[in-house]
XYZ file of C-alpha atoms in Angstrom:
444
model
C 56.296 0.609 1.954
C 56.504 3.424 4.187
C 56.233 3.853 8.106
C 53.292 5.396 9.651
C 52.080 7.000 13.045
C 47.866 6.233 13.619
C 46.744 8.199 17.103
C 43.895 5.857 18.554
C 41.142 7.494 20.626
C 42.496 6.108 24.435
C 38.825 4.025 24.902
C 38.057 0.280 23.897
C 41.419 -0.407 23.414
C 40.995 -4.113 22.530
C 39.251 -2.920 18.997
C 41.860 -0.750 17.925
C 43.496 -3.124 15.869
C 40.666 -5.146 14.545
C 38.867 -2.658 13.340
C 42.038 -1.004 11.463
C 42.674 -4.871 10.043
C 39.531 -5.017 9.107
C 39.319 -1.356 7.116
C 42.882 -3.204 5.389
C 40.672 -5.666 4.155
C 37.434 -3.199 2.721
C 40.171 -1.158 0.938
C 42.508 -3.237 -0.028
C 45.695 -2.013 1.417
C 48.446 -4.240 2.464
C 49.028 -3.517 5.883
C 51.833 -4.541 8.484
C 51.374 -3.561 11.843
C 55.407 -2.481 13.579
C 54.062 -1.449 16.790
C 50.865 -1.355 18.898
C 50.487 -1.219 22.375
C 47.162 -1.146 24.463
C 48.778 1.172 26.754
C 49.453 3.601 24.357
C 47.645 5.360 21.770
C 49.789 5.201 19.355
C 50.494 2.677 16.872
C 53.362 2.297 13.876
C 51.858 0.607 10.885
C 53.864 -0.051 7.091
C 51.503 1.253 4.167
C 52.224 1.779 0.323
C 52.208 5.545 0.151
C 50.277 8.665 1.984
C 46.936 8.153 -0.164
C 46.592 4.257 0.640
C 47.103 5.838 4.531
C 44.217 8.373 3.595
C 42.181 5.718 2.303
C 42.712 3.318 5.625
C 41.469 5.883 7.928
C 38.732 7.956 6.298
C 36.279 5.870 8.202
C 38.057 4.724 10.991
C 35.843 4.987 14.319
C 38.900 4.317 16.677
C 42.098 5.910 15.025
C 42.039 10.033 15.456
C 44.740 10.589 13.248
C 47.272 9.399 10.783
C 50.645 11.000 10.282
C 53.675 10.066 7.971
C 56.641 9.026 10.275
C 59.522 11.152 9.923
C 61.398 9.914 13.572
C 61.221 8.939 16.775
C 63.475 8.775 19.957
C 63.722 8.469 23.812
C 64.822 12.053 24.183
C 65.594 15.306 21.662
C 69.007 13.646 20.637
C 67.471 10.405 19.163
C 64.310 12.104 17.656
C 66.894 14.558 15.924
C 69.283 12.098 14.731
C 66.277 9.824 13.677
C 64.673 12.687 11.730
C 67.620 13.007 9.915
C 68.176 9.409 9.187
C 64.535 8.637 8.084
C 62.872 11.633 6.045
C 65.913 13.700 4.888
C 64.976 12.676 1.502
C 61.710 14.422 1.863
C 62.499 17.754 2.709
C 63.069 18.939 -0.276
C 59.359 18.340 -1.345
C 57.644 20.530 0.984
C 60.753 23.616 1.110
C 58.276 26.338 -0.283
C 55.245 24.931 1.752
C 53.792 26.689 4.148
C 53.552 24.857 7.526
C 53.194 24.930 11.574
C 54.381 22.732 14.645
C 51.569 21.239 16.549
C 51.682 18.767 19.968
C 50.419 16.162 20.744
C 50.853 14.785 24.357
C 49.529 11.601 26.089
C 49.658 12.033 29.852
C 51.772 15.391 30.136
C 51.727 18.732 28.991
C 53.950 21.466 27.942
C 53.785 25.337 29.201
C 53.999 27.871 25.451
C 57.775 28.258 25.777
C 58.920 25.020 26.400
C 56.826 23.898 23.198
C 58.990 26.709 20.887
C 62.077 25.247 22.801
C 61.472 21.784 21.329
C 59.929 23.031 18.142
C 63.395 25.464 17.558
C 65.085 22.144 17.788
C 64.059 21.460 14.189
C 65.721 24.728 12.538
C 67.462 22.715 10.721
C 65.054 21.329 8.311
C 65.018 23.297 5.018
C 62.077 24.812 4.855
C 61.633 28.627 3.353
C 57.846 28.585 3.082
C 55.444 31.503 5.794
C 54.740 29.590 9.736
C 51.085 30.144 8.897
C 48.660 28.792 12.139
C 45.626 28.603 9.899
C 45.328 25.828 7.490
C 48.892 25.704 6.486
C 50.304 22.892 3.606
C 51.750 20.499 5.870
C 51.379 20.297 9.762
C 54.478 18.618 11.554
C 53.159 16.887 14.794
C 55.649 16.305 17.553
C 53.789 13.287 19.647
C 55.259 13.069 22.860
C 54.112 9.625 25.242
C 54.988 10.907 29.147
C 55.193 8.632 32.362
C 51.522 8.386 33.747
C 50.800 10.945 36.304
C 53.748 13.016 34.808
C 51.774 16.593 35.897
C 51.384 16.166 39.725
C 54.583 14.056 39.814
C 56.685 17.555 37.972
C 58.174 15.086 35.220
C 60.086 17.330 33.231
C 59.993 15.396 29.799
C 58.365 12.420 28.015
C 59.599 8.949 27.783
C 59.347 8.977 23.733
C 58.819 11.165 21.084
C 57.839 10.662 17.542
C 57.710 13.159 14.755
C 54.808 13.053 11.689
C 53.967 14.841 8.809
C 49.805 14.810 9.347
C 48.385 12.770 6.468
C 44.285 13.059 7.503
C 41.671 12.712 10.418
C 39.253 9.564 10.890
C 35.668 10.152 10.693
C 35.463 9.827 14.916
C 33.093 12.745 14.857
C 30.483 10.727 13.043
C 29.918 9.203 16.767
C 27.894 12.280 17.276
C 25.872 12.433 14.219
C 24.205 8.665 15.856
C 24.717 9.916 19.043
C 21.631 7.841 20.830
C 20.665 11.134 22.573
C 19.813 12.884 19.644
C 17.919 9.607 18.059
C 14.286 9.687 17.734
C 13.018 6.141 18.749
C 15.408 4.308 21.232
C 15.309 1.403 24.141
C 16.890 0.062 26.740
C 19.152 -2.912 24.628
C 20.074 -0.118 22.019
C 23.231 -0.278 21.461
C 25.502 3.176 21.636
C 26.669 4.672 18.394
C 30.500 4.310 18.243
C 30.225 0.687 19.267
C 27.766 -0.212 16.585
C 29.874 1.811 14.015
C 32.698 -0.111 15.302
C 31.105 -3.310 14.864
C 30.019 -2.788 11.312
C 33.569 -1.555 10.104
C 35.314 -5.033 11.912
C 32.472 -6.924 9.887
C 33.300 -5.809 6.757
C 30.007 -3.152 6.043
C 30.826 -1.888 2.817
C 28.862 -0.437 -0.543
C 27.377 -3.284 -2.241
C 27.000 -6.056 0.245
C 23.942 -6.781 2.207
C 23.804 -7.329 5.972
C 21.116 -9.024 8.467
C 20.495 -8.278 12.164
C 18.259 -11.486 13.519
C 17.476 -9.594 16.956
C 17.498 -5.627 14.957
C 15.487 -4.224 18.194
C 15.180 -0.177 17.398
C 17.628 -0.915 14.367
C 21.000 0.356 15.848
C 23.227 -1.889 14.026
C 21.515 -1.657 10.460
C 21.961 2.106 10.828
C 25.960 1.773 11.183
C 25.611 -0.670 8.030
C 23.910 2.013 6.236
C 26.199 4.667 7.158
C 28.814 2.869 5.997
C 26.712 1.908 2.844
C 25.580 -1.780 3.113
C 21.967 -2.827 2.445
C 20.419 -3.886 5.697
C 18.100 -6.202 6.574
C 16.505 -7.086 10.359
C 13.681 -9.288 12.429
C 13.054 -9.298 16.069
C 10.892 -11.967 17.678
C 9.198 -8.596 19.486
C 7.371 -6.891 16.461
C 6.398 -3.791 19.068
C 10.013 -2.583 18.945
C 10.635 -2.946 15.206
C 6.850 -0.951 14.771
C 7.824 1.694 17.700
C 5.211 4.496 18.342
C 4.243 5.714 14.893
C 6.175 6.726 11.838
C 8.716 8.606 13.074
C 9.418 7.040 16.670
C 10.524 3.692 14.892
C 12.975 1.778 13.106
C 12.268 3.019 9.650
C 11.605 6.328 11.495
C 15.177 6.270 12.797
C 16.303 5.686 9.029
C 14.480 8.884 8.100
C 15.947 10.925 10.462
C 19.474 10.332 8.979
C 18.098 10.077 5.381
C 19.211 6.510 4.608
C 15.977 5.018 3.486
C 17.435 3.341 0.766
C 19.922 1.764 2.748
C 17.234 -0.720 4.756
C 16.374 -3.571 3.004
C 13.158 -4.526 5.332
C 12.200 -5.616 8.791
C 10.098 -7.900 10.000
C 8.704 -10.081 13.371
C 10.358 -13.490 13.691
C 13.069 -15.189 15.971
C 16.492 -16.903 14.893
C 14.581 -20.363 15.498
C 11.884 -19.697 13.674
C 12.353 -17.810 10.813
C 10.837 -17.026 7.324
C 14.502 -16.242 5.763
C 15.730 -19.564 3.103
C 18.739 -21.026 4.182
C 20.808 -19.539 1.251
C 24.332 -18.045 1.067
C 22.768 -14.632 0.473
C 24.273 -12.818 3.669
C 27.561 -11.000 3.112
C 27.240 -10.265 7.021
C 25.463 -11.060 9.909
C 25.582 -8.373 13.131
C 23.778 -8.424 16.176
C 23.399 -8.508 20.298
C 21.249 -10.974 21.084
C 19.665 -11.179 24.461
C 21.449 -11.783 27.261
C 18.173 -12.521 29.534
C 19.196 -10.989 33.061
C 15.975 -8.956 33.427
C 13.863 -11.542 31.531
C 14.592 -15.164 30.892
C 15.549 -15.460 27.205
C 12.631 -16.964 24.612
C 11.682 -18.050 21.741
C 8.401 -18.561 19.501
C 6.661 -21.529 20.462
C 4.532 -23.365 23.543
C 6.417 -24.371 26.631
C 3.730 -27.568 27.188
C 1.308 -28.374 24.429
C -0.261 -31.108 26.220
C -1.209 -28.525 29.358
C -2.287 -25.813 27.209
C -3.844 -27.302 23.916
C -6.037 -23.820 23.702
C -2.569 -22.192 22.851
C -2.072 -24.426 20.347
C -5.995 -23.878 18.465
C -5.722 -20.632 18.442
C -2.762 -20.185 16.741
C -4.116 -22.555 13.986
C -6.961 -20.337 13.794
C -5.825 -16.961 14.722
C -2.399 -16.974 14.019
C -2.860 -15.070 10.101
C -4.061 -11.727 11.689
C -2.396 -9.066 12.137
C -3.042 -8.625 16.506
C -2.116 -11.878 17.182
C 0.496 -12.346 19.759
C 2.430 -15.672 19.557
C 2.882 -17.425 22.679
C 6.701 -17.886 23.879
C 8.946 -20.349 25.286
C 12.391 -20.493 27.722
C 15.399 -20.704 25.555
C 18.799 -22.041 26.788
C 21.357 -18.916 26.459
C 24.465 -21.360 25.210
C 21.844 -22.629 22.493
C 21.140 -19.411 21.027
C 24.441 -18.529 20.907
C 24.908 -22.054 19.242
C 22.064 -21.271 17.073
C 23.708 -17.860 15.663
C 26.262 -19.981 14.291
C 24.213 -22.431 12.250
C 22.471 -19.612 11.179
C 25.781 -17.889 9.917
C 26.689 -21.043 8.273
C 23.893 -21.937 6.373
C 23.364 -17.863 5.264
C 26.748 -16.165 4.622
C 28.873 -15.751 1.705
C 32.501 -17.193 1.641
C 34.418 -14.860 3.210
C 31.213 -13.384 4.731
C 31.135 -12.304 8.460
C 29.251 -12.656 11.782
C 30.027 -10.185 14.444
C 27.870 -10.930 17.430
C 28.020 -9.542 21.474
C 27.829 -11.735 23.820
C 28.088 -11.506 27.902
C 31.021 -13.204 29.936
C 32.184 -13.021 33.448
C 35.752 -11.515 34.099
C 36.811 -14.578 36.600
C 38.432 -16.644 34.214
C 36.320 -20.123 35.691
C 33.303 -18.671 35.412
C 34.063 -17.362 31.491
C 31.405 -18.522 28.780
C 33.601 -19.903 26.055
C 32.929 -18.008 22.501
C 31.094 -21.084 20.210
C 32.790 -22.399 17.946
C 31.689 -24.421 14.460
C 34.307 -25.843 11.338
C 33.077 -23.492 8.870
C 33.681 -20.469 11.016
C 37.254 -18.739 11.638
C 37.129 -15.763 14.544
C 38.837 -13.255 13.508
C 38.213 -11.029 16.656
C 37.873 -11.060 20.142
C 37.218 -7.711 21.337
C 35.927 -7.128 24.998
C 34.541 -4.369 26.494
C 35.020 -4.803 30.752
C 32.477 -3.235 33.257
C 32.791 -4.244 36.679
C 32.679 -7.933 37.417
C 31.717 -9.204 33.831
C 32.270 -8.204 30.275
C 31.011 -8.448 27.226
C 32.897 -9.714 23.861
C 32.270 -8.566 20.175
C 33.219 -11.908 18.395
C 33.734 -11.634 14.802
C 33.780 -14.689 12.438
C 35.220 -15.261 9.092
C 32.683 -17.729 7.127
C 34.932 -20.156 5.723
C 34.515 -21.777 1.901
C 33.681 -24.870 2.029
C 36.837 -25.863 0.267
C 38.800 -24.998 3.450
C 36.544 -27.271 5.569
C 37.270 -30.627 5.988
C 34.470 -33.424 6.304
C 35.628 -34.945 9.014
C 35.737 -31.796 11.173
C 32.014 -31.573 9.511
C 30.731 -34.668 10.431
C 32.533 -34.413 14.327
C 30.429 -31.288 15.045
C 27.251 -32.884 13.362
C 28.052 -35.646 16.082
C 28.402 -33.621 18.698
C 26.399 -32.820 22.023
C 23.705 -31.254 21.027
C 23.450 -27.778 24.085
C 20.851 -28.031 26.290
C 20.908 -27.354 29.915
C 18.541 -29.347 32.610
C 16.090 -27.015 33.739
C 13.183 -24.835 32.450
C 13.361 -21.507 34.362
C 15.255 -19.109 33.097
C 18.021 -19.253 35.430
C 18.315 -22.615 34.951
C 18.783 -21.925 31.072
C 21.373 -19.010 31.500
C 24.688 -19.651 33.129
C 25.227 -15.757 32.623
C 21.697 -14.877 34.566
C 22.767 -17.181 37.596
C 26.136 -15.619 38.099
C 24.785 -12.077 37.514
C 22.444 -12.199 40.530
C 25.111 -14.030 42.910
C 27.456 -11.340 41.554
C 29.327 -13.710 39.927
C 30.456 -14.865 43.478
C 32.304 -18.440 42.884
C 30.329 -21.601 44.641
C 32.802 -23.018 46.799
C-alpha cells in the first residue's frame, strides 16, 4: 500500500468522503483513509499503487486532484527530512524525466521568488532530465495549508506542507457540461448538476446496473446515472413535467441534448403510492428528492372525501383510460412519504442495492426530522448541505440481504406505529412546512 495526497474542491465538505468511499466500492480498490479533515482540503488516503489511485478518481465530482505522497512537514526542515525518509527509493525512476515545480496553496499565497526559494530547497533530488513548463513527465506539487486570513494578517509561511508527485485530475469539469444553465428544459425543484452527479457516484451508478427516480421531475438525477452509465428509469405523479413543452424542452429532450438516449430506460406518470412498477428486487438503485411541500402541501393520487365528492369518483371509472384525464389528488403526511421511500426501497432493490434520497431538516437540533429508518436498510451516508436556518441531508442506504436481517427486528417494525399526523391541511401534515413559515422559531 502506498500513501496518497487527494485535493478536495473546498465546497460540500460533508460528501467528500462518501463519495470517495463510495468510488472504492464501484472500482474495487481497497481503500484506508489516514487523514481527512473538513477544514482542510486535503486528505491522506493508503491505495495499492498509482493506477488503482488513477482509477479512484477519474470520476470523482469532489476530489480535484490526486498526487503520490513523497513528504510532509510543519516547516522546510520536516518536509525535507520527510522527503528523504519516504520516496528516496523513487528517485531513481524518474532521473531522466523531464519535470516542473508547481504550488498549491490553501489560504495564502507566495510572491515568484519566494516560490524558487522553496522549490531550490529540493536540489538535492537526483534528477538530470530539462525543467520543461509545458506538459513535462512528472509534475512535483508542493501543497502548502496556511493559517486562515494569512494575506491581510502578513503570515510569512504555512502551517504544513506536503510534497506529491501528481498522479491525475477528477472529472470536476464535467459540472459544466450539466451545468443547469446551459440545459434545455428545466424547473424550479431541478436539482443542480454537481449535486446530482454527486449523488449518483455515493449510490453506486455504474455500467450495467439500472436505477429508478420515483419523483424524476425534468430528469436531473437519471441524467447523472447516465453519465456515469447506469440505465435509468423515472415517474412523477405530475405527467406535465416529465412531457415538458415539446420534444426538445423535456425529459427525453434533455437526454438528447447530451446524447444519452440509450441510457433512459422510460418515464412515466404515477406516484410512490400508487404505482404500476411490481414489487420485485429489480432496482440496483433508487435516487431521488422528493417534495418537500413548503410552496404546496405535499399529495398524492387519490380523493381526499369520497363520500362528499362521489362525481370524482365516476369519472375516474369512466374517464380515467384517456389520455387528458387529470387524476384528482390528496394531502400526504411528509414523515409518511419519507416512510414510504423506504418500503419502496425494500421491496425493489437488489442486495447490496442503494437508496440515496434528499430530504429537508431544520439546523436547531430539537426541531431536526430524524432520517427513517427500516431493518433491511443500513445508511451508509449522511451528507448535509446547510443554508440558513435549515438544511437538507442526502441519506444514502445500503439494502441489506435478507440473510443479515433478523425476524424479530422484521416483525418489530411490521408492529410498529404506523406515521400519520392529526390533521388534513398541509401544514398540519408537514412538520418541515410549519417550521419553515415560523422560521423555524422554537414554541416556547
Amino acid at each position: 500500500m502506498m500513501d496518497f495526497i487527494i485535493k478536495f474542491a473546498q465546497a460540500h465538505e460533508t460528501f467528500r468522503i462518501p463519495e470517495i468511499e463510495a468510488l472504492a466500492t464501484i472500482e474495487n480498490i481497497p481503500l484506508k483513509i489516514i487523514q481527512s479533515d473538513e477544514a482542510s482540503p486535503i486528505c491522506i488516503v493508503q491505495l495499492p499503487s498509482a493506477d488503482a489511485a488513477k482509477k479512484l478518481i477519474r470520476r470523482s465530482i469532489m476530489a480535484q486532484s490526486i498526487h503520490e505522497l513523497w513528504g510532509s512537514g510543519k516547516n522546510m526542515e520536516e518536509l525535507n527530512e520527510s522527503v528523504r525518509a519516504t520516496s528516496s527509493t523513487e528517485w531513481p525512476r524518474y532521473k531522466n524525466s523531464s519535470f516542473k515545480f508547481v504550488f498549491d496553496s490553501y489560504q495564502g499565497s507566495r510572491s515568484k521568488s519566494s516560490q524558487l526559494s522553496v522549490i531550490n530547497n529540493f536540489q538535492y533530488l537526483p534528477f538530470e532530465g530539462p525543467i520543461i513548463m509545458k506538459n513535462p513527465d512528472e509534475i512535483f506539487t508542493i501543497l502548502e495549508l496556511w493559517p486562515w486570513n494569512s494575506v491581510p494578517m502578513g503570515v510569512e509561511h504555512p502551517d504544513y506542507y506536503h510534497l506529491g508527485r501528481f498522479i491525475a485530475n477528477s472529472a470536476r469539469d464535467v459540472v459544466l457540461k450539466f451545468d443547469l444553465k446551459k440545459r434545455q428544459y428545466i424547473s424550479t425543484t431541478s436539482m443542480d448538476s454537481e449535486l446530482a452527479l454527486i449523488t449518483a457516484n455515493i449510490a453506486l451508478a455504474a455500467p450495467g446496473k439500472i436505477f429508478y427516480d420515483p419523483f424524476v421531475g425534468t430528469g436531473s438525477f437519471p441524467i447523472a446515472c447516465a453519465h456515469f452509465g447506469a440505465v435509468s428509469w423515472g415517474s412523477d405523479i405530475d405527467g406535465r413535467s416529465i412531457r415538458g413543452e415539446g420534444n426538445e424542452k423535456s425529459l427525453k429532450g434533455n437526454f438528447g441534448q447530451y446524447d444519452i438516449q440509450s441510457f433512459l430506460g422510460d418515464v412515466f406518470a404515477a406516484d410512490v403510492t400508487n404505482s404500476p412498477i411490481c414489487r420485485r428486487r429489480v432496482w440496483d438503485g433508487i435516487v431521488c428528492d422528493p417534495p418537500y411541500g413548503v410552496r404546496e402541501g405535499l399529495r398524492v393520487l387519490g380523493i381526499k372525501d369520497p363520500e362528499k365528492t362521489p362525481w370524482l369518483v365516476e369519472r375516474g371509472l369512466k374517464h380515467g383510460m384517456e389520455f387528458d384525464y387529470v387524476p384528482p389528488k390528496k394531502p400526504y403526511s411528509f414523515l409518511a412519504i419519507l416512510d414510504d421511500i423506504l418500503v419502496l426501497a425494500v421491496e425493489t432493490l437488489v442486495d447490496n442495492g442503494r437508496l440515496s434520497f434528499w430530504m429537508p431538516t431544520a439546523n436547531e437540533e430539537d426541531q431536526q426530522i430524524s432520517a427513517p429508518a427500516h431493518p433491511s436498510l443500513e445508511i451508509v451516508a449522511n451528507c448535509v448541505q446547510v443554508f440558513n436556518k435549515w438544511s437538507r441531508r442526502l441519506i444514502t442506504y445500503r439494502r441489506r440481504p435478507d440473510s443479515e436481517v433478523s425476524k424479530e427486528a422484521l416483525e418489530l417494525y411490521a408492529d410498529r406505529e404506523i406515521i400519520s399526523e392529526v390533521g388534513t391541511t398541509a401544514n398540519e401534515l408537514n412538520p418541515f412546512r410549519r417550521g419553515y413559515f415560523r422560521k423555524f422559531q422554537s414554541d416556547s
